[in-house]
Structure formats: structure tokens, C-alpha cells
Coordinates of C-alpha atoms in Angstrom, one line a residue:
Chain H
X28 CA 0.3 -0.2 0.0
X29 CA 1.3 3.8 -0.7
X30 CA 0.9 6.6 0.9
X31 CA -1.9 9.4 0.1
X32 CA -1.9 12.9 1.1
X33 CA -5.0 14.9 1.4
X34 CA -5.4 18.2 3.3
X35 CA -9.0 19.3 4.3
X36 CA -7.6 21.9 6.7
X37 CA -8.8 24.8 5.0
X38 CA -11.9 23.9 5.0
X39 CA -14.2 26.0 8.1
X40 CA -16.9 22.9 9.1
X41 CA -17.3 19.4 9.6
X42 CA -19.4 19.6 6.7
X43 CA -17.5 21.4 4.7
X44 CA -14.7 19.2 5.7
X45 CA -16.8 16.1 4.0
X46 CA -17.4 17.4 0.8
X47 CA -13.9 18.6 0.4
X48 CA -12.7 14.4 1.1
X49 CA -15.5 13.3 -0.7
X50 CA -14.8 14.8 -4.0
X51 CA -11.4 14.4 -3.6
X52 CA -11.6 10.6 -3.1
X53 CA -14.6 10.6 -5.9
X54 CA -12.0 13.0 -8.3
X55 CA -8.6 11.5 -6.9
X56 CA -6.6 8.2 -7.3
X57 CA -6.7 7.4 -3.5
X58 CA -7.7 3.3 -4.4
X59 CA -6.3 0.8 -1.6
X60 CA -3.9 3.5 0.3
X61 CA -2.8 4.9 3.7
X62 CA -4.0 8.1 4.1
X63 CA -2.8 10.8 5.6
X64 CA -5.1 13.5 6.7
X65 CA -4.4 17.0 7.5
X66 CA -7.7 18.1 9.4
X67 CA -5.8 21.4 10.7
X68 CA -7.8 23.5 13.1
X69 CA -11.5 22.2 12.3
X70 CA -12.9 20.3 15.7
X71 CA -14.1 16.9 14.7
X72 CA -16.1 14.7 16.9
X73 CA -16.5 11.4 17.3
X74 CA -19.3 10.1 14.7
X75 CA -18.1 12.4 12.0
X76 CA -14.8 10.5 12.6
X77 CA -16.2 7.1 12.0
X78 CA -18.3 8.6 9.1
X79 CA -14.9 10.1 7.6
X80 CA -13.4 6.5 8.1
X81 CA -16.1 4.9 6.7
X82 CA -15.6 6.9 3.4
X83 CA -12.3 6.3 3.2
X84 CA -12.6 2.8 4.1
X85 CA -15.3 2.8 1.3
X86 CA -12.0 3.0 -1.9
X87 CA -10.0 0.3 0.1
X88 CA -8.1 2.3 1.4
X89 CA -7.3 3.3 5.1
X90 CA -6.2 5.9 7.6
X91 CA -2.5 5.8 8.3
X92 CA -2.6 8.7 10.6
X93 CA -3.7 12.6 10.8
X94 CA -2.6 16.0 11.0
X95 CA -4.4 18.3 13.6
X96 CA -4.4 21.2 15.7
X97 CA -7.3 20.3 17.5
X98 CA -7.5 18.6 21.3
X99 CA -11.1 17.6 20.9
X100 CA -10.0 15.8 17.5
X101 CA -7.3 13.8 19.0
X102 CA -9.0 12.7 21.7
X103 CA -11.9 11.6 19.5
X104 CA -9.3 10.6 16.3
X105 CA -7.6 8.5 19.4
X106 CA -10.5 6.9 20.6
X107 CA -11.3 5.4 17.3
X108 CA -8.0 3.9 16.9
X109 CA -6.8 6.5 14.8
X110 CA -2.6 7.8 15.1
X111 CA -2.6 11.4 15.3
X112 CA 0.6 13.6 14.7
X113 CA 1.3 17.0 15.8
X114 CA 3.5 19.2 17.7
X115 CA 2.4 18.6 21.0
X116 CA 1.5 15.2 20.7
X117 CA 3.0 12.7 18.3
X118 CA 2.1 9.0 18.0
X119 CA 3.5 8.1 14.6
X120 CA 3.3 4.4 14.1
X121 CA 7.1 3.1 12.8
X122 CA 7.0 2.3 9.6
X123 CA 5.0 5.6 8.6
X124 CA 8.5 7.0 10.0
X125 CA 10.5 5.2 8.0
X126 CA 7.9 5.6 5.2
X127 CA 7.9 9.4 5.3
X128 CA 10.8 10.8 7.4
X129 CA 10.3 14.3 5.9
X130 CA 6.4 14.1 7.7
X131 CA 7.1 12.6 10.7
X132 CA 10.6 14.6 11.8
X133 CA 8.7 18.2 11.1
X134 CA 6.4 19.0 14.2
X135 CA 4.2 21.2 12.0
X136 CA 1.6 19.4 9.2
X137 CA 3.2 19.3 5.7
X138 CA 2.9 22.8 3.6
X139 CA 0.7 23.0 0.7
X140 CA 3.3 23.1 -1.8
X141 CA 4.8 19.3 -0.3
X142 CA 1.9 17.7 -0.8
X143 CA 1.1 16.0 -3.8
X144 CA -2.4 16.3 -4.6
X145 CA -4.7 18.4 -2.2
X146 CA -8.1 17.9 -1.6
X147 CA -9.5 17.3 1.0
X148 CA -13.5 15.3 1.8
X149 CA -15.3 13.5 3.8
X150 CA -18.5 12.4 4.4
X151 CA -20.7 11.4 7.2
X152 CA -21.6 7.7 7.4
X153 CA -23.3 6.7 10.7
X154 CA -24.1 4.2 12.8
X155 CA -26.9 4.0 16.2
X156 CA -25.7 4.5 18.9
X157 CA -22.6 6.4 17.7
X158 CA -22.7 9.1 20.8
X159 CA -22.3 6.2 23.1
X160 CA -18.2 5.4 23.0
X161 CA -18.8 1.6 23.4
X162 CA -20.2 1.1 20.0
X163 CA -17.0 2.3 18.7
X164 CA -15.8 -1.3 17.1
X165 CA -19.2 -1.3 15.3
X166 CA -17.8 1.3 12.7
X167 CA -17.5 -1.2 9.7
X168 CA -20.8 -2.5 10.3
X169 CA -23.6 -1.8 8.6
X170 CA -22.5 1.7 7.8
X171 CA -24.5 4.2 4.8
X172 CA -22.4 7.3 4.0
X173 CA -24.8 9.7 3.1
X174 CA -22.7 13.3 2.0
X175 CA -24.3 16.4 2.8
X176 CA -25.8 18.7 -0.6
X177 CA -25.6 21.9 -0.4
X178 CA -29.7 23.3 -1.9
X179 CA -28.3 25.1 -4.8
X180 CA -27.9 29.0 -3.7
X181 CA -27.9 32.1 -6.0
X182 CA -24.4 33.3 -4.9
X183 CA -25.9 36.9 -5.9
X184 CA -29.0 37.8 -3.8
X185 CA -28.4 34.5 -2.2
X186 CA -30.8 35.2 0.9
X187 CA -33.7 37.1 -1.5
X188 CA -34.8 33.5 -2.6
X189 CA -34.3 30.4 -1.3
X190 CA -36.4 27.8 -2.0
X191 CA -40.1 27.9 0.0
X192 CA -39.2 24.8 2.4
X193 CA -36.8 26.9 3.9
X194 CA -39.1 29.7 5.2
X195 CA -40.3 27.6 7.9
X196 CA -37.6 25.8 8.9
X197 CA -36.5 28.7 12.1
X198 CA -39.7 28.3 13.6
X199 CA -39.0 24.9 14.1
X200 CA -35.9 24.9 15.7
X201 CA -36.9 25.0 19.6
X202 CA -39.3 21.9 18.3
X203 CA -36.2 19.9 16.7
X204 CA -34.0 20.0 19.3
X205 CA -36.3 18.9 21.7
X206 CA -36.5 15.9 19.5
X207 CA -33.1 15.9 19.6
X208 CA -32.3 15.9 22.9
X209 CA -35.0 13.2 23.6
X210 CA -33.2 11.1 21.0
X211 CA -30.3 10.7 23.0
X212 CA -31.3 10.1 25.8
X213 CA -33.6 7.3 24.4
X214 CA -29.7 5.9 23.1
X215 CA -28.1 6.5 26.3
X216 CA -30.6 4.6 28.3
X217 CA -31.1 2.0 25.5
X218 CA -35.1 2.5 26.0
X219 CA -36.6 -0.5 24.4
X220 CA -38.9 1.3 22.1
X221 CA -39.2 4.4 19.7
X222 CA -41.8 6.5 20.8
X223 CA -43.5 8.8 18.1
X224 CA -42.9 12.2 18.3
X225 CA -46.1 14.7 19.2
X226 CA -45.6 15.8 15.8
X227 CA -45.7 12.3 14.0
X228 CA -48.8 11.6 15.8
X229 CA -50.6 15.1 14.9
X230 CA -50.3 13.9 10.7
X231 CA -52.9 11.8 9.7
X232 CA -51.6 9.1 7.7
X233 CA -51.9 7.6 4.1
X234 CA -51.1 3.9 2.8
X235 CA -49.9 3.1 -0.7
X236 CA -49.9 -0.2 -1.3
X237 CA -47.4 -0.3 -4.9
X238 CA -44.6 -0.2 -6.3
X239 CA -43.4 3.6 -7.0
X240 CA -42.0 3.5 -10.5
X241 CA -40.2 6.5 -12.3
X242 CA -41.5 9.4 -12.7
X243 CA -44.1 8.7 -10.2
X244 CA -45.1 11.1 -7.4
X245 CA -46.6 10.4 -4.1
X246 CA -47.6 13.8 -2.1
X247 CA -49.5 13.8 0.9
X248 CA -50.0 16.4 3.9
X249 CA -49.3 13.8 5.8
X250 CA -46.9 10.6 6.9
X251 CA -46.8 8.2 4.0
X252 CA -46.6 4.6 4.4
X253 CA -45.1 3.0 1.1
X254 CA -46.2 -1.0 1.0
X255 CA -43.6 -1.8 -2.3
X256 CA -40.8 -0.3 -3.3
X257 CA -39.4 3.2 -4.8
X258 CA -37.6 2.8 -8.0
X259 CA -34.9 5.5 -9.0
X260 CA -36.4 8.6 -10.5
X261 CA -39.4 8.5 -8.1
X262 CA -40.3 10.9 -5.7
X263 CA -42.0 10.3 -2.4
X264 CA -42.8 13.9 -0.5
X265 CA -44.6 14.6 2.9
X266 CA -44.5 17.0 5.4
X267 CA -44.7 14.4 7.8
X268 CA -42.8 11.4 8.0
X269 CA -42.3 8.4 5.3
X270 CA -41.4 5.0 5.7
X271 CA -40.8 2.5 3.2
X272 CA -41.6 -0.7 3.4
X273 CA -39.6 -2.2 0.4
X274 CA -36.0 -0.3 -0.8
X275 CA -36.1 3.1 -1.1
X276 CA -34.0 4.3 -4.4
X277 CA -35.9 7.3 -5.9
X278 CA -35.7 10.6 -4.0
X279 CA -37.9 10.8 -0.4
X280 CA -38.4 14.6 0.7
X281 CA -39.5 14.2 4.6
X282 CA -40.9 17.7 6.8
X283 CA -42.0 19.4 3.3
X284 CA -42.9 22.0 4.9
X285 CA -40.9 22.7 7.0
X286 CA -40.9 19.9 9.8
X287 CA -37.2 18.9 10.7
X288 CA -38.7 16.3 13.3
X289 CA -39.9 14.5 10.2
X290 CA -37.8 11.1 9.4
X291 CA -37.6 8.8 7.0
X292 CA -37.4 5.3 7.0
X293 CA -37.4 2.4 5.0
X294 CA -36.0 -2.0 4.7
X295 CA -33.5 -0.6 2.7
X296 CA -32.5 2.8 2.2
X297 CA -30.6 3.4 -0.6
X298 CA -32.2 6.9 -2.3
X299 CA -30.5 9.2 -4.6
X300 CA -31.3 12.0 -1.9
X301 CA -32.6 12.8 1.4
X302 CA -34.5 15.4 2.2
X303 CA -36.1 16.9 5.3
X304 CA -37.3 20.1 5.9
X305 CA -34.4 22.1 4.3
X306 CA -31.5 19.8 4.8
X307 CA -30.2 17.9 1.9
X308 CA -27.9 14.8 1.5
X309 CA -27.1 12.7 -1.9
X310 CA -26.1 9.4 -2.1
X311 CA -22.5 8.5 -2.3
X312 CA -21.0 8.2 -6.4
X313 CA -19.8 5.1 -5.9
X314 CA -23.0 3.3 -4.7
X315 CA -24.2 3.5 -8.3
X316 CA -21.6 0.6 -9.2
X317 CA -23.9 -2.6 -8.0
X318 CA -26.7 -3.0 -10.8
X319 CA -28.6 -4.9 -8.3
X320 CA -27.9 -6.1 -4.8
X321 CA -27.3 -9.2 -3.5
X322 CA -30.3 -11.5 -2.3
X323 CA -31.1 -11.5 0.7
X324 CA -33.0 -12.5 3.8
X325 CA -32.4 -10.1 6.4
X326 CA -32.7 -6.6 6.2
X327 CA -30.7 -3.3 7.8
X328 CA -34.2 -1.0 8.2
X329 CA -32.9 2.4 8.6
X330 CA -34.0 5.7 10.0
X331 CA -33.0 9.3 8.4
X332 CA -33.2 12.2 11.3
X333 CA -31.9 15.7 11.0
X334 CA -29.0 16.1 13.9
X335 CA -27.6 19.0 14.3
X336 CA -28.5 20.4 10.8
X337 CA -27.4 17.2 9.0
X338 CA -29.4 14.3 7.8
X339 CA -28.0 11.3 9.4
X340 CA -28.8 7.7 8.8
X341 CA -29.5 5.3 12.1
X342 CA -29.5 1.9 12.2
X343 CA -32.5 0.4 13.7
X344 CA -32.1 -2.4 15.7
X345 CA -34.4 -5.0 15.9
X346 CA -33.9 -5.0 20.0
X347 CA -35.1 -1.5 19.9
X348 CA -38.3 -1.9 17.5
X349 CA -40.0 -4.7 19.6
Chain O
X150 CA -16.9 37.8 -24.6
X151 CA -19.2 36.4 -27.7
X152 CA -22.1 35.0 -27.7
X153 CA -22.1 31.3 -26.9
X154 CA -23.2 28.9 -29.6
X155 CA -26.4 26.6 -29.2
X156 CA -26.5 23.2 -30.2
X157 CA -29.0 20.6 -30.6
X158 CA -27.9 16.6 -31.0
X159 CA -31.1 15.4 -32.4
X160 CA -31.9 12.4 -34.5
X161 CA -35.6 11.0 -34.8
X162 CA -35.3 7.9 -34.1
X163 CA -34.1 6.5 -30.5
X164 CA -31.3 4.7 -29.4
X165 CA -28.7 5.8 -31.8
X166 CA -27.0 7.9 -29.5
X167 CA -28.0 11.7 -28.8
X168 CA -27.5 11.5 -25.2
X169 CA -24.6 9.5 -25.3
X170 CA -22.9 12.0 -28.1
X171 CA -24.5 15.3 -26.1
X172 CA -22.8 14.0 -22.9
X173 CA -19.0 13.1 -24.9
X174 CA -19.1 16.6 -26.9
X175 CA -20.2 18.6 -24.2
X176 CA -17.3 16.6 -22.3
X177 CA -15.0 17.1 -24.6
X178 CA -15.6 20.6 -25.5
X179 CA -15.3 21.2 -21.8
X180 CA -11.9 19.3 -21.4
X181 CA -10.6 21.7 -24.5
X182 CA -11.3 24.7 -22.2
X183 CA -14.6 25.9 -23.1
X184 CA -17.4 26.7 -20.7
X185 CA -20.1 24.4 -21.6
X186 CA -23.8 24.1 -20.8
X187 CA -25.4 20.9 -21.8
X188 CA -29.6 20.7 -21.1
X189 CA -31.5 17.9 -21.3
X190 CA -35.0 18.7 -22.5
X191 CA -36.3 14.6 -22.8
X192 CA -38.8 15.6 -20.3
X193 CA -39.9 12.4 -18.4
X194 CA -37.2 10.1 -19.9
X195 CA -33.9 12.0 -19.0
X196 CA -30.5 10.1 -19.0
X197 CA -28.2 12.9 -19.5
X198 CA -28.0 12.9 -15.6
X199 CA -27.1 9.4 -15.4
X200 CA -24.5 9.4 -18.2
X201 CA -22.4 12.0 -16.8
X202 CA -22.8 10.6 -12.7
X203 CA -24.7 13.7 -11.7
X204 CA -28.4 12.2 -10.7
X205 CA -27.7 12.3 -6.8
X206 CA -26.9 15.7 -7.1
X207 CA -29.9 17.2 -9.5
X208 CA -32.2 19.4 -7.1
X209 CA -33.8 22.0 -9.4
X210 CA -34.6 21.1 -13.1
X211 CA -35.4 22.9 -16.1
X212 CA -39.3 23.4 -15.2
X213 CA -38.1 24.5 -11.9
X214 CA -36.4 27.1 -14.1
X215 CA -39.6 28.0 -16.4
X216 CA -42.3 27.7 -13.5
X217 CA -40.5 30.0 -11.2
X218 CA -39.7 28.2 -8.3
X219 CA -35.6 28.8 -8.8
X220 CA -33.3 30.5 -10.7
X221 CA -31.1 29.3 -13.4
X222 CA -28.4 29.9 -11.6
X223 CA -29.3 27.1 -8.7
X224 CA -30.2 24.7 -11.6
X225 CA -27.4 24.3 -13.5
X226 CA -25.2 21.1 -11.3
X227 CA -21.6 21.4 -11.8
X228 CA -20.0 18.3 -13.6
X229 CA -18.1 16.4 -11.0
X230 CA -14.8 16.5 -12.5
X231 CA -14.8 19.4 -14.6
X232 CA -15.6 22.9 -13.3
X233 CA -16.3 24.3 -17.0
X234 CA -19.1 21.8 -17.5
X235 CA -22.6 22.0 -16.2
X236 CA -25.9 20.2 -16.8
X237 CA -29.8 21.7 -16.7
X238 CA -31.5 18.6 -16.1
X239 CA -34.6 17.6 -17.3
X240 CA -37.8 16.9 -14.9
X241 CA -38.2 13.1 -14.4
X242 CA -42.1 13.8 -12.8
X243 CA -43.5 15.9 -15.7
X244 CA -44.1 15.5 -19.1
X245 CA -42.8 18.0 -22.6
X246 CA -45.6 20.2 -22.4
X247 CA -44.3 21.2 -18.6
X248 CA -42.1 23.7 -21.1
X249 CA -43.0 26.1 -24.2
X250 CA -40.7 26.7 -27.2
X251 CA -40.8 30.6 -25.9
X252 CA -39.3 29.1 -22.7
X253 CA -36.5 27.4 -24.2
X254 CA -35.6 30.7 -26.5
X255 CA -35.9 32.4 -23.4
X256 CA -32.8 29.9 -21.1
X257 CA -31.0 29.3 -24.3
X258 CA -30.4 33.5 -24.4
X259 CA -29.9 33.4 -20.9
X260 CA -26.7 30.8 -21.0
X261 CA -25.4 32.0 -24.0
X262 CA -23.6 35.3 -22.5
X263 CA -22.2 33.0 -20.0
X264 CA -21.1 29.2 -21.7
X265 CA -19.5 29.1 -24.8
X266 CA -21.7 26.2 -25.9
X267 CA -25.0 25.2 -25.0
X268 CA -25.4 21.8 -26.3
X269 CA -29.0 20.6 -26.1
X270 CA -29.9 17.0 -25.6
X271 CA -33.0 16.2 -28.0
X272 CA -35.8 13.3 -27.0
X273 CA -36.9 10.7 -29.7
X274 CA -39.5 11.9 -31.8
X275 CA -40.6 15.1 -33.8
X276 CA -43.4 16.5 -31.5
X277 CA -43.2 18.8 -28.8
X278 CA -40.1 17.4 -26.9
X279 CA -38.6 18.1 -30.4
X280 CA -39.8 21.4 -30.9
X281 CA -38.6 22.8 -27.6
X282 CA -35.0 21.6 -28.2
X283 CA -34.8 23.3 -31.4
X284 CA -36.2 26.4 -30.4
X285 CA -33.2 28.2 -29.2
X286 CA -30.7 26.8 -31.2
X287 CA -28.9 27.8 -34.2
X288 CA -27.0 24.6 -35.1
X289 CA -27.4 21.3 -35.2
X290 CA -26.0 18.0 -35.0
X291 CA -28.0 15.0 -36.6
X292 CA -27.3 11.5 -35.1
X293 CA -27.8 8.5 -37.3
X294 CA -26.3 5.3 -37.3
X295 CA -25.5 3.5 -40.4
X296 CA -28.8 1.4 -40.5
X297 CA -32.1 2.0 -43.0
X298 CA -34.5 3.4 -40.6
X299 CA -31.8 6.1 -38.6
X300 CA -30.7 7.1 -42.1
X301 CA -34.8 7.4 -42.7
X302 CA -35.5 8.9 -39.8
X303 CA -32.6 11.9 -40.1
X304 CA -33.8 12.6 -43.5
X305 CA -37.2 13.3 -42.0
X306 CA -35.2 15.2 -39.2
X307 CA -32.9 17.2 -42.1
X308 CA -35.9 18.3 -43.6
X309 CA -37.8 19.7 -40.7
X310 CA -34.5 21.6 -39.6
X311 CA -33.8 23.1 -43.1
X312 CA -37.6 24.2 -42.8
X313 CA -36.7 26.0 -39.7
X314 CA -35.1 29.5 -40.6
X315 CA -32.8 30.1 -37.1
X316 CA -30.5 26.8 -37.6
X317 CA -28.0 27.9 -39.5
X318 CA -26.2 25.3 -40.3
X319 CA -26.6 21.1 -39.5
X320 CA -23.9 18.6 -39.6
X321 CA -24.1 14.5 -39.5
X322 CA -22.6 12.2 -36.7
X323 CA -22.7 9.0 -38.2
X324 CA -23.0 6.7 -34.9
X325 CA -21.8 3.2 -33.7
X326 CA -20.1 2.1 -37.3
X327 CA -19.0 -1.1 -37.4
X328 CA -15.8 -1.2 -40.5
X329 CA -15.7 -4.8 -40.2
X330 CA -19.3 -5.4 -41.3
X331 CA -18.5 -2.0 -44.0
X332 CA -15.5 -4.6 -45.2
X333 CA -17.8 -7.5 -45.6
X334 CA -20.5 -5.6 -47.6
X335 CA -22.7 -5.6 -44.1
X336 CA -23.5 -2.8 -43.3
X337 CA -23.3 0.9 -45.2
X338 CA -20.6 2.8 -45.3
X339 CA -19.9 6.3 -44.1
X340 CA -19.6 7.6 -47.8
X341 CA -23.1 5.8 -48.5
X342 CA -24.9 7.8 -45.9
X343 CA -23.6 10.7 -46.8
X344 CA -25.0 10.1 -50.4
X345 CA -28.0 9.3 -49.3
X346 CA -28.4 12.2 -46.8
X347 CA -26.2 14.2 -48.7
X348 CA -25.0 16.5 -45.5
X349 CA -21.6 17.4 -44.1
X350 CA -20.1 15.1 -41.5
X351 CA -18.9 16.4 -38.2
X352 CA -17.8 13.1 -37.4
X353 CA -18.0 9.3 -37.7
X354 CA -17.9 7.3 -34.3
X355 CA -17.1 3.7 -34.6
X356 CA -18.7 1.3 -31.8
X357 CA -17.3 0.9 -28.4
X358 CA -18.2 -1.5 -25.9
X359 CA -16.6 0.9 -23.3
X360 CA -19.5 3.0 -24.3
X361 CA -21.9 0.7 -22.0
X362 CA -19.3 0.0 -19.7
X363 CA -18.8 4.4 -19.5
X364 CA -22.7 4.8 -18.9
X365 CA -22.9 2.3 -16.2
X366 CA -19.9 3.6 -14.5
X367 CA -21.4 8.0 -15.4
X368 CA -18.6 8.8 -16.1
X369 CA -18.9 9.5 -20.4
X370 CA -16.3 8.3 -22.3
X371 CA -14.3 10.9 -23.4
X372 CA -12.3 10.5 -20.0
X373 CA -10.7 7.2 -20.7
X374 CA -7.9 8.4 -23.6
X375 CA -7.6 5.1 -25.3
X376 CA -10.8 4.1 -26.0
X377 CA -11.4 4.7 -30.1
X378 CA -14.8 6.0 -29.3
X379 CA -13.3 8.3 -27.0
X380 CA -10.9 9.7 -29.7
X381 CA -14.0 10.2 -32.6
X382 CA -15.8 12.4 -30.0
X383 CA -12.6 14.7 -29.3
X384 CA -12.2 15.1 -32.8
X385 CA -15.7 15.7 -33.1
X386 CA -15.5 18.8 -30.6
X387 CA -12.2 19.8 -32.2
X388 CA -14.6 20.4 -35.6
X389 CA -16.7 22.1 -33.4
X390 CA -14.7 24.6 -31.9
X391 CA -13.6 25.6 -35.7
X392 CA -10.2 23.1 -36.0
X393 CA -9.9 21.4 -39.3
X394 CA -9.3 17.5 -38.3
X395 CA -9.2 14.7 -40.6
X396 CA -12.0 12.0 -40.5
X397 CA -10.0 9.1 -38.1
X398 CA -9.1 5.9 -40.0
X399 CA -11.4 3.3 -38.0
X400 CA -9.7 0.1 -39.6
X401 CA -8.6 -2.4 -37.5
X402 CA -5.4 -3.6 -37.3
X403 CA -5.2 -7.0 -39.5
X404 CA -4.8 -9.9 -37.2
X405 CA -2.3 -13.0 -38.3
X406 CA -5.4 -15.0 -38.7
X407 CA -6.8 -13.0 -41.1
X408 CA -3.2 -12.4 -43.2
X409 CA -3.3 -16.2 -43.8
X410 CA -7.1 -16.2 -44.9
X411 CA -6.3 -14.0 -47.2
X412 CA -3.0 -15.7 -48.2
X413 CA -5.5 -18.3 -49.0
X414 CA -7.8 -16.4 -50.5
X415 CA -10.6 -17.1 -47.6
X416 CA -11.1 -13.6 -46.5
X417 CA -14.3 -12.2 -47.4
X418 CA -12.7 -9.2 -48.3
X419 CA -11.3 -10.4 -52.0
X420 CA -15.3 -11.6 -53.0

């Protein structure tokens, strides 16, 4: 395995970092490499690092070590078993030192000139319970990597005309943060049930029992339950939750009227795009390679919801649904 | 900056390679440094996004633009690899009547000011979709294959294009040519097609299995420098930009078996 170097230190936020990393992995030649990441001052937490790790493993590469100037990132990296190199704290594997004497000898991250091919990308991949440290070893199991997609904005007057869904986000901010903390508690306490929120209950639900094919739209002011598959090119739009008892491969837009606590769940979540309220996420490009996924008897139902302004996909553990 | 050129890629018959040609010509022009906008006008049966691997990035479509849900600029999806290339995608959940010729003209006029080339991918047929696609164009590329049915349809399309005043020039792109079949007289030759249609050629693209792989990967074949079809599309892009490039030699190198056959007089070539 050869070493590749990716610099994402110019990213301003974790989500921008994810953009850069995924872009770089998609366009650069980073297959089957040991990757050295320069993360600069960005603060990255535990789940985000797991995402990043799974993004890199999706191209058959692995993280060799990272450079970081943030204590938070360093702590998170060590807890998920990623080696860290920087001025104060250095834990560089020996073989790396011999391979890259120049890098490990210096205390500062390598300069941009030294970096052959610098761009950074990252990508959120997500696991149930990722907030709790004890599950960190599951980071290679069922993971879905969705990449945040910024809704296109008009650079000149970006504040003037945004898509209508976004207008109502602010009204719901409080609600969603309550919702969020509620869910976080749930995970910590390992409760046995997913609790339906008040929001979910107040919508009426429509059931559709058929395969939704390309070009078809199911749109409803309330919750939508599809019993069947949603093929690529189809769209499901609901002001409440979307539940697909089958494979979701089209576009799903939950909380379309601006409800940030809406969720999208499916037996198999393989959507081209997920949209919740004004948040957008797209499927990683590499997921296009398989024509048909291998037939399987077991499904891993997944649920997408907004956490910290980003759409995150959680595996729904069967013991929690019972 | 001079105004951009609006080129419609059309054929009449389906499946001859309009979308593949649009994607590759657009990418090739962008590779050569031009600013290119690709417009998919096949509303309801869009494919261009898939060929470019941009399916998962589309938020707004051409229908959103004409209905005023977003600004034109917001609907332009940037290509993954080439910043010079953008795509204006078609809506999948609507039909051809969602856009009118006037609206299409308007979009082309706006894009002309910002791009060197606007490549419009037309749907099959000669109905509303075709009329929309050609509405804003001043040049046309007629794609055909060396088959009787495709050539007939191309002839019909050329007749319709001639009747349109706005179309100043139209050229023929002969796709899926198999030199070996021409050699054995099983396929119309390039000259035969030229003779029937009496239109100047802009390029000849050989049949290439790599096209199928590239479509499935969502990566136009012009990124694969070795493929013959890739070189042919790069040549087409150069000709569009005004360079004088000779048609490439499609002959496949003779294998030793062929040589042996011709030595014994068995090869069909000698008939």
C-alpha cells in the first residue's frame, strides 16, 4: 500500500470537510492507499470521524494517521483508534516514520507545496448509538454514507430567494432540538421503544400499496407509508414522516413544509437523495456500481433524521423496535 | 465575450446515441477549456444526468426554472470533474408539455451570455420535445447510425431542420460504425450515408463496448483516452470549435489469422 496525502485543513466546518474529502476521493486516485489526513484546526467529533473513516474505507483505503491542531479531534481520533501526529502529541507508527521521514520529523503539518494532491473530503456515515463510546467497534459494520448536499443557492442574492421549504425552518428549531435531545437520551438509556413524537401523531397517514416507479410522485400533507419499493426516479413528498416497507431508491422529501423532526425510514435505504425540511443529502457516487444488490433474507432497516443540521442515517436495531 | 453557440443534438429515431453524444461532446469541449452548458430536454425520460453521474446532485430541474421555483443559476449542476461543465437537468416526473418553445428560447438566450457552448440533448420523435429542443438552437448535429431506419428518420429530421429559419447549419454525426461490417458489405459505409443524406459530416464514431461501461459508471468515455470512441468524440469537439481535423482511420489492425486467410483467398474481403 502506498501513502496518499489529503489536506482538508482549509475547511471551515465539519460538513465542508466532508464535502472536500468526498470530492477528493471521488476524483483523485486514492484507491487502496494509506491516507495521511491534514485536518488543521477543524473540530471533529466521534461520529464524524467514524463517517470519515468509513468514507475512506469505501475506496479500500485506510487512514494512516492524521494531523490535527484541535484537542477535541485528537481525543476523538484516539478513541476510534486513529493515530495522531502533531507538534505536542505525536503517536506515529514506526513504519510510517521510515516511510515518511520528512513528515514525522517536522512538528507542523506538511506545507501545501509538499502535498501532491490536496483536497479534502469527508463524508458522514452513521451508526446507531454512535454517541456512546462503547459501540465504537461497530464502525465497520452496517454503515450508510450520505454526503451533505447544499441546496443550490443564488450567489448574488442568496438571501432573497431560497426554496420555500426553508422559510419555515426557524419556526421549528426549538421543536427539533427538543426532539433531538429526547432521542439522544433514548439511546443512552437504551430504552426498548422508539417513541413517536407529538409531531408524528398529529399528521394523518396515507398508505400506498404498490411499487412507485420512475416518474411517479406520491405527495401528501401528512405521513406517507409505502408498502412496496420506490424505484429510482420516483419522488415521495410528505409534510410528515415517510416510511417505506421495501427499498427506497428514489428521492424522499420528509417534512416538506418545514418540519425538521420528520424522519425517513425504509427497510433498505438506498435513496438517490434524502431531503428533510430544508436539509439535503445525496447518495455517494460509488454506490452506483452495483446493478442489483445481492438477494438477502435479512434487511437492516434504517432511519434518516436531522442531527445538528445534517441528515444522519441510523440503523434501526431490532431489539429497539420490539 | 462573444455569445455562445447553441447546438441541438437530435436524431428522430431513438437509441442511436443522442444522449451519449451530447454528454461526450459536451465533456470533450469542456476538457478543451470551453465553458459548456448541457441541457437535457427529454422531460419525463431523462438520462443525461445518469451518463454524467450527476443523478444524485439534482435538486432543481428545467421545469423548476420555467415555473419560477428557482433561478436558472441555481438549477445548473456542476460536473464532478470539470468545473467548465454544467448540466441543466430535465424533470423526471413531468412531461414534454411542461416547457414551451418560448421558455426554451429564453433559457438558451440567458445561457448564451455565460457559456461558449450550449449543447441541447433532444428527445426522440418529432413532437413537442423536438420542437422545444430546437427552439433556441442555431446549429444542429443530426445523429444517425448506418441502418436504414435511422437514416430514414435522420432524413425526416433534416427536412424539419431545413424548414426552421433559426437553424443556420446542421451536420451529421454517424454513430456506431463497424468497420469490419462495412468491409464485408454488411453495413452501409460512411460514404453511402453521406450520399443518401447529402449532409456534411462532423464525425464518425466507431462502435465501442466501452460506451456501455462508461454509461453504467456515469463517466463519459472521453475521459478514457485510449478508447477509439473517445478519440473520435474529441475530434468532433475540435471540429465544432473550428479546427480542421481529418476523419480518423477506423480500420482495425489485421490479425495474423486475417493475413493467413487472405493468403489462401478465404477472406470475405477478396470476394
